[in-house]
Tab-separated table of C-alpha atoms in Angstrom:
chain	number	residue	atom	x	y	z
A	919	MET	CA	-12.129	-29.049	-24.832
A	920	MET	CA	-12.414	-25.691	-22.959
A	921	THR	CA	-11.487	-23.732	-26.115
A	922	ALA	CA	-14.478	-25.509	-27.838
A	923	TRP	CA	-16.617	-24.753	-24.658
A	924	VAL	CA	-16.084	-21.326	-24.907
A	925	VAL	CA	-16.533	-20.905	-28.622
A	926	LEU	CA	-20.009	-22.917	-28.477
A	927	HIS	CA	-21.278	-20.599	-25.545
A	928	GLN	CA	-20.231	-17.548	-27.678
A	929	LEU	CA	-21.389	-18.732	-31.296
A	930	PRO	CA	-23.722	-21.661	-30.770
A	931	LEU	CA	-23.793	-24.035	-33.688
A	932	THR	CA	-25.541	-27.633	-34.697
A	933	TYR	CA	-23.583	-30.180	-36.514
A	934	GLN	CA	-25.755	-29.216	-39.866
A	935	GLN	CA	-24.442	-25.469	-39.559
A	936	ARG	CA	-21.583	-23.986	-40.853
A	937	GLY	CA	-21.569	-21.160	-38.612
A	938	PRO	CA	-19.928	-17.459	-39.190
A	939	CYS	CA	-16.793	-17.473	-41.425
A	940	LEU	CA	-13.592	-15.413	-41.899
A	941	VAL	CA	-10.904	-14.947	-44.783
A	942	VAL	CA	-7.325	-16.160	-43.443
A	943	SER	CA	-5.194	-12.999	-43.466
A	944	ALA	CA	-1.405	-12.251	-43.639
A	945	TYR	CA	-1.310	-12.408	-39.950
A	946	ASP	CA	-3.288	-16.206	-39.472
A	947	VAL	CA	-0.769	-17.442	-42.186
A	948	ALA	CA	2.206	-15.964	-40.208
A	949	GLN	CA	0.551	-17.675	-36.932
A	950	TYR	CA	0.543	-21.035	-38.605
A	951	ASN	CA	3.935	-20.773	-40.180
A	952	TYR	CA	4.861	-20.414	-36.456
A	953	ASP	CA	3.090	-23.432	-35.169
A	954	VAL	CA	4.725	-25.672	-38.121
A	955	ALA	CA	8.322	-24.129	-37.406
A	956	SER	CA	7.758	-24.909	-33.441
A	957	GLY	CA	6.283	-28.488	-34.154
A	958	GLN	CA	2.568	-27.596	-32.880
A	959	SER	CA	-0.355	-29.417	-34.257
A	960	ASN	CA	-1.823	-27.686	-37.225
A	961	ALA	CA	-3.930	-27.771	-40.168
A	962	ARG	CA	-2.843	-25.955	-43.389
A	963	ILE	CA	-4.090	-22.667	-44.287
A	964	VAL	CA	-3.839	-20.239	-47.308
A	965	LEU	CA	-3.932	-16.693	-47.713
A	966	GLY	CA	-7.474	-15.572	-48.557
A	967	GLU	CA	-8.999	-18.643	-47.786
A	968	ARG	CA	-12.514	-18.443	-46.469
A	969	ILE	CA	-13.161	-20.927	-43.368
A	970	CYS	CA	-16.511	-21.372	-41.116
A	971	GLU	CA	-16.736	-21.915	-37.427
A	972	GLY	CA	-18.112	-25.527	-38.216
A	973	THR	CA	-15.078	-26.959	-40.014
A	974	LEU	CA	-12.514	-24.909	-37.808
A	975	LEU	CA	-14.205	-26.898	-34.737
A	976	ARG	CA	-13.903	-30.064	-36.617
A	977	GLY	CA	-10.112	-29.622	-37.406
A	978	LEU	CA	-9.696	-28.526	-33.659
A	979	LEU	CA	-11.422	-31.377	-32.017
A	980	VAL	CA	-10.642	-34.264	-34.669
A	981	HIS	CA	-7.216	-33.148	-35.721
A	982	SER	CA	-6.038	-31.254	-32.916
A	983	ALA	CA	-4.984	-28.243	-35.356
A	984	GLY	CA	-3.961	-25.578	-32.904
A	985	ASP	CA	-3.950	-22.712	-35.544
A	986	TYR	CA	-7.729	-23.389	-35.923
A	987	SER	CA	-8.279	-22.251	-32.526
A	988	GLN	CA	-6.594	-18.943	-33.301
A	989	LEU	CA	-8.883	-18.567	-36.375
A	990	LEU	CA	-11.942	-19.242	-34.025
A	991	LEU	CA	-10.597	-16.439	-31.869
A	992	SER	CA	-10.700	-14.054	-34.833
A	993	ILE	CA	-14.028	-15.014	-35.487
A	994	ILE	CA	-15.115	-14.350	-31.689
A	995	GLY	CA	-13.282	-10.788	-32.261
A	996	TRP	CA	-11.414	-11.066	-28.629
A	997	SER	CA	-8.125	-10.779	-27.697
A	998	PRO	CA	-6.101	-13.813	-26.675
A	999	ALA	CA	-6.107	-12.429	-22.945
A	1000	THR	CA	-9.672	-11.945	-22.917
A	1001	PHE	CA	-10.313	-15.384	-24.228
A	1002	VAL	CA	-8.162	-17.008	-21.546
A	1003	ARG	CA	-9.826	-15.114	-18.975
A	1004	VAL	CA	-13.019	-16.508	-20.152
A	1005	MET	CA	-11.441	-19.934	-20.104
A	1006	ASN	CA	-10.634	-19.652	-16.523
A	1007	ALA	CA	-13.710	-17.864	-15.714
A	1008	ASN	CA	-15.635	-21.215	-17.139
A	1009	ALA	CA	-13.332	-23.546	-15.188
A	1010	ARG	CA	-14.054	-22.103	-11.792
A	1011	ALA	CA	-18.086	-22.003	-12.925
A	1012	LEU	CA	-17.697	-25.819	-13.871
A	1013	GLY	CA	-15.753	-26.547	-10.359
A	1014	LEU	CA	-12.368	-27.408	-12.050
A	1015	THR	CA	-10.537	-25.929	-9.216
A	1016	ARG	CA	-7.343	-27.594	-9.972
A	1017	THR	CA	-7.421	-26.046	-13.712
A	1018	HIS	CA	-5.734	-22.860	-14.773
A	1019	TYR	CA	-5.494	-21.893	-18.360
A	1020	ALA	CA	-2.757	-19.855	-19.973
A	1021	ASP	CA	-3.341	-20.034	-23.697
A	1022	LEU	CA	-6.001	-21.477	-25.655
A	1023	THR	CA	-4.030	-24.038	-27.371
A	1024	GLY	CA	-2.916	-26.147	-24.589
A	1025	ILE	CA	0.474	-25.860	-25.391
A	1026	SER	CA	1.648	-23.430	-22.688
A	1027	ARG	CA	3.886	-25.175	-19.940
A	1028	ALA	CA	1.796	-22.748	-17.517
A	1029	ASP	CA	-1.517	-24.844	-18.578
A	1030	GLN	CA	-2.540	-26.939	-15.302
A	1031	SER	CA	-5.020	-29.702	-14.755
A	1032	THR	CA	-5.884	-33.039	-13.550
A	1033	ALA	CA	-7.731	-36.137	-14.639
A	1034	GLY	CA	-10.636	-35.474	-12.501
A	1035	ASP	CA	-10.953	-32.080	-13.915
A	1036	GLN	CA	-10.812	-33.010	-17.396
A	1037	ALA	CA	-13.463	-35.808	-16.973
A	1038	THR	CA	-15.816	-33.244	-15.652
A	1039	LEU	CA	-15.112	-30.849	-18.287
A	1040	ALA	CA	-15.670	-33.362	-20.741
A	1041	VAL	CA	-18.771	-34.850	-19.512
A	1042	ASP	CA	-20.206	-31.258	-19.468
A	1043	LEU	CA	-19.038	-30.568	-22.839
A	1044	MET	CA	-20.753	-33.735	-24.574
A	1045	ASN	CA	-23.708	-33.273	-22.414
A	1046	GLY	CA	-24.317	-29.706	-23.275
A	1047	GLU	CA	-23.098	-29.357	-26.848
A	1048	PRO	CA	-24.553	-32.049	-29.389
A	1049	ILE	CA	-22.238	-30.795	-32.320
A	1050	VAL	CA	-19.661	-32.035	-29.909
A	1051	VAL	CA	-20.786	-35.621	-29.723
A	1052	HIS	CA	-20.812	-35.861	-33.716
A	1053	ILE	CA	-17.747	-34.250	-34.290
A	1054	VAL	CA	-15.673	-36.120	-31.631
A	1055	ALA	CA	-16.840	-39.502	-32.918
A	1056	LEU	CA	-15.489	-39.074	-36.428
A	1057	THR	CA	-12.607	-41.255	-37.421
A	1058	HIS	CA	-11.542	-38.607	-40.279
A	1059	VAL	CA	-12.468	-35.183	-41.430
A	1060	ALA	CA	-12.253	-33.655	-44.602
A	1061	LEU	CA	-10.133	-29.862	-43.967
A	1062	PRO	CA	-9.661	-27.248	-47.120
A	1063	TYR	CA	-6.266	-27.511	-48.398
A	1064	ASN	CA	-5.476	-30.406	-46.316
A	1065	GLY	CA	-7.592	-33.159	-47.893
A	1066	VAL	CA	-8.843	-35.936	-45.484
A	1067	VAL	CA	-7.214	-36.063	-42.507
A	1068	VAL	CA	-7.353	-38.813	-39.423
A	1069	SER	CA	-8.340	-38.235	-35.744
A	1070	TYR	CA	-5.452	-37.984	-33.352
A	1071	THR	CA	-7.596	-39.613	-30.839
A	1072	PRO	CA	-6.629	-42.984	-30.240
A	1073	LEU	CA	-9.143	-45.774	-30.869
A	1074	ILE	CA	-11.866	-43.699	-32.192
A	1075	GLY	CA	-14.448	-46.118	-34.007
A	1076	THR	CA	-13.117	-49.163	-32.413
A	1077	SER	CA	-14.094	-50.760	-29.178
A	1078	ASN	CA	-17.105	-48.452	-29.042
A	1079	VAL	CA	-14.796	-45.240	-28.511
A	1080	VAL	CA	-16.829	-42.415	-29.304
A	1081	GLY	CA	-14.478	-39.433	-28.246
A	1082	VAL	CA	-13.203	-37.413	-26.752
A	1083	LYS	CA	-9.989	-35.647	-27.309
A	1084	SER	CA	-6.224	-36.828	-27.100
A	1085	GLY	CA	-2.787	-34.206	-26.806
A	1086	PHE	CA	0.726	-34.147	-26.108
A	1087	THR	CA	3.261	-31.762	-25.095
A	1088	ASN	CA	6.777	-32.373	-23.463
A	1089	PRO	CA	5.530	-31.225	-19.957
A	1090	ALA	CA	2.243	-32.948	-19.990
A	1091	GLY	CA	3.270	-36.074	-21.848
A	1092	GLY	CA	0.675	-38.165	-23.792
A	1093	CYS	CA	-2.767	-37.588	-22.420
A	1094	ASP	CA	-6.389	-38.954	-23.542
A	1095	VAL	CA	-9.715	-38.198	-22.422
A	1096	MET	CA	-11.998	-41.075	-23.804
A	1097	ALA	CA	-15.557	-41.431	-23.896
A	1098	VAL	CA	-17.063	-45.073	-24.463
A	1099	LYS	CA	-20.453	-46.264	-25.363
A	1100	VAL	CA	-21.685	-49.048	-23.010
A	1101	THR	CA	-24.871	-51.019	-23.373
A	1102	ILE	CA	-26.108	-53.230	-20.668
A	1103	GLY	CA	-29.158	-54.571	-20.832
A	1104	ALA	CA	-31.875	-52.258	-22.596
A	1105	THR	CA	-29.691	-49.212	-21.364
A	1106	THR	CA	-27.101	-47.259	-23.297
A	1107	PHE	CA	-24.740	-44.654	-21.720
A	1108	LEU	CA	-21.179	-43.256	-22.051
A	1109	THR	CA	-18.156	-43.813	-19.525
A	1110	TYR	CA	-15.459	-41.666	-19.387
A	1111	ALA	CA	-11.845	-42.551	-18.597
A	1112	VAL	CA	-8.872	-39.873	-18.614
A	1113	VAL	CA	-5.237	-40.731	-18.518
A	1114	LEU	CA	-2.347	-38.052	-18.342
A	1115	GLY	CA	1.566	-38.165	-18.528
A	1116	GLN	CA	2.317	-40.955	-20.446
A	1117	ARG	CA	6.017	-41.058	-22.031
A	1118	GLY	CA	7.519	-42.814	-24.662
A	1119	SER	CA	7.499	-42.492	-28.752
A	1120	ASN	CA	3.987	-43.428	-28.792
A	1121	ALA	CA	2.699	-41.448	-25.580
A	1122	ILE	CA	-0.523	-40.610	-27.065
A	1123	ASP	CA	-1.450	-44.222	-28.280
A	1124	VAL	CA	0.003	-45.619	-25.019
A	1125	ALA	CA	-2.643	-43.097	-23.221
A	1126	GLY	CA	-5.453	-44.576	-25.123
A	1127	SER	CA	-4.718	-47.764	-24.391
A	1128	ASP	CA	-4.538	-47.279	-20.542
A	1129	ALA	CA	-7.725	-45.418	-20.861
A	1130	LEU	CA	-9.617	-48.278	-22.348
A	1131	ALA	CA	-8.102	-50.270	-19.804
A	1132	LEU	CA	-9.406	-48.124	-17.280
A	1133	GLU	CA	-12.682	-47.747	-18.766
A	1134	HIS	CA	-13.261	-51.618	-18.708
A	1135	SER	CA	-12.132	-51.631	-15.265
A	1136	LEU	CA	-15.410	-49.464	-14.476
A	1137	ARG	CA	-17.794	-51.990	-15.873
A	1138	SER	CA	-17.363	-54.317	-12.808
A	1139	SER	CA	-18.944	-51.958	-10.627
A	1140	ILE	CA	-21.994	-51.242	-13.007
A	1141	LYS	CA	-24.732	-53.771	-11.684
A	1142	GLN	CA	-28.275	-54.908	-12.867
A	1143	VAL	CA	-30.780	-54.739	-9.820
A	1144	ARG	CA	-34.514	-55.481	-10.275
A	1145	THR	CA	-36.811	-52.850	-8.108
A	1146	ALA	CA	-40.525	-52.475	-7.902
A	1147	SER	CA	-40.357	-50.067	-10.947
A	1148	GLY	CA	-38.325	-52.336	-13.221
A	1149	VAL	CA	-34.616	-53.394	-13.824
A	1150	GLN	CA	-32.334	-50.537	-13.196
A	1151	LEU	CA	-28.560	-49.719	-13.155
A	1152	VAL	CA	-26.634	-49.158	-10.160
A	1153	TRP	CA	-23.015	-47.813	-9.844
A	1154	THR	CA	-21.619	-49.928	-6.825
A	1155	GLY	CA	-18.045	-48.371	-7.147
A	1156	PRO	CA	-16.897	-44.970	-5.124
A	1157	ALA	CA	-19.569	-42.269	-5.400
A	1158	SER	CA	-16.800	-39.691	-6.685
A	1159	ASP	CA	-16.562	-41.368	-10.069
A	1160	VAL	CA	-20.203	-40.828	-10.720
A	1161	LYS	CA	-21.139	-37.567	-12.450
A	1162	VAL	CA	-24.843	-37.117	-13.549
């Protein structure tokens, strides 16, 4: 999510735009081959292929294509060290005090964060970047040389789940940052739940199921109250659970 945050702050984009493009180089293919050999999430790329920011963001956010993040880095023109430095500067600016990035794909053992920090990032990303709202709600996406690929985020398109991002590494386990659209009376809004560190053969799916259960548990703390100005929704749970 922070990779998308940095890219979109450097190269703003709407959902309808393609954005700047690049031609895949031999170096890019070598990086992709390494990702494949080392078992990292990826989407196929081909030497000489022309691919644009909008497609790369879709592959990154929907299909967790780590090699696409490296192509986005190339479009911006920074070194990996500069990109990571900007990621950490943005984390500090957003108040993510328990988050540290060591790479732009999230695969490094040195990457650290918490559920609370990831929830804060998700809310800010979804509120600040309308293109992300559209992309993360997709159940599948067509990528060049890959055909139609599915979202790796559990439960997208069911139970009013509209985002945002899942992930897995051996140190972190299965993780899911989930956004769910909720309607109470005439008001529709998003709730967010984050589950990290799930284990087992279907760790991402388990994280998704737990995130949905956690999200459902929030609803009992959302009450409708009648005031002089009309019916309003009021959060009755811990104040720390609310981010405006």
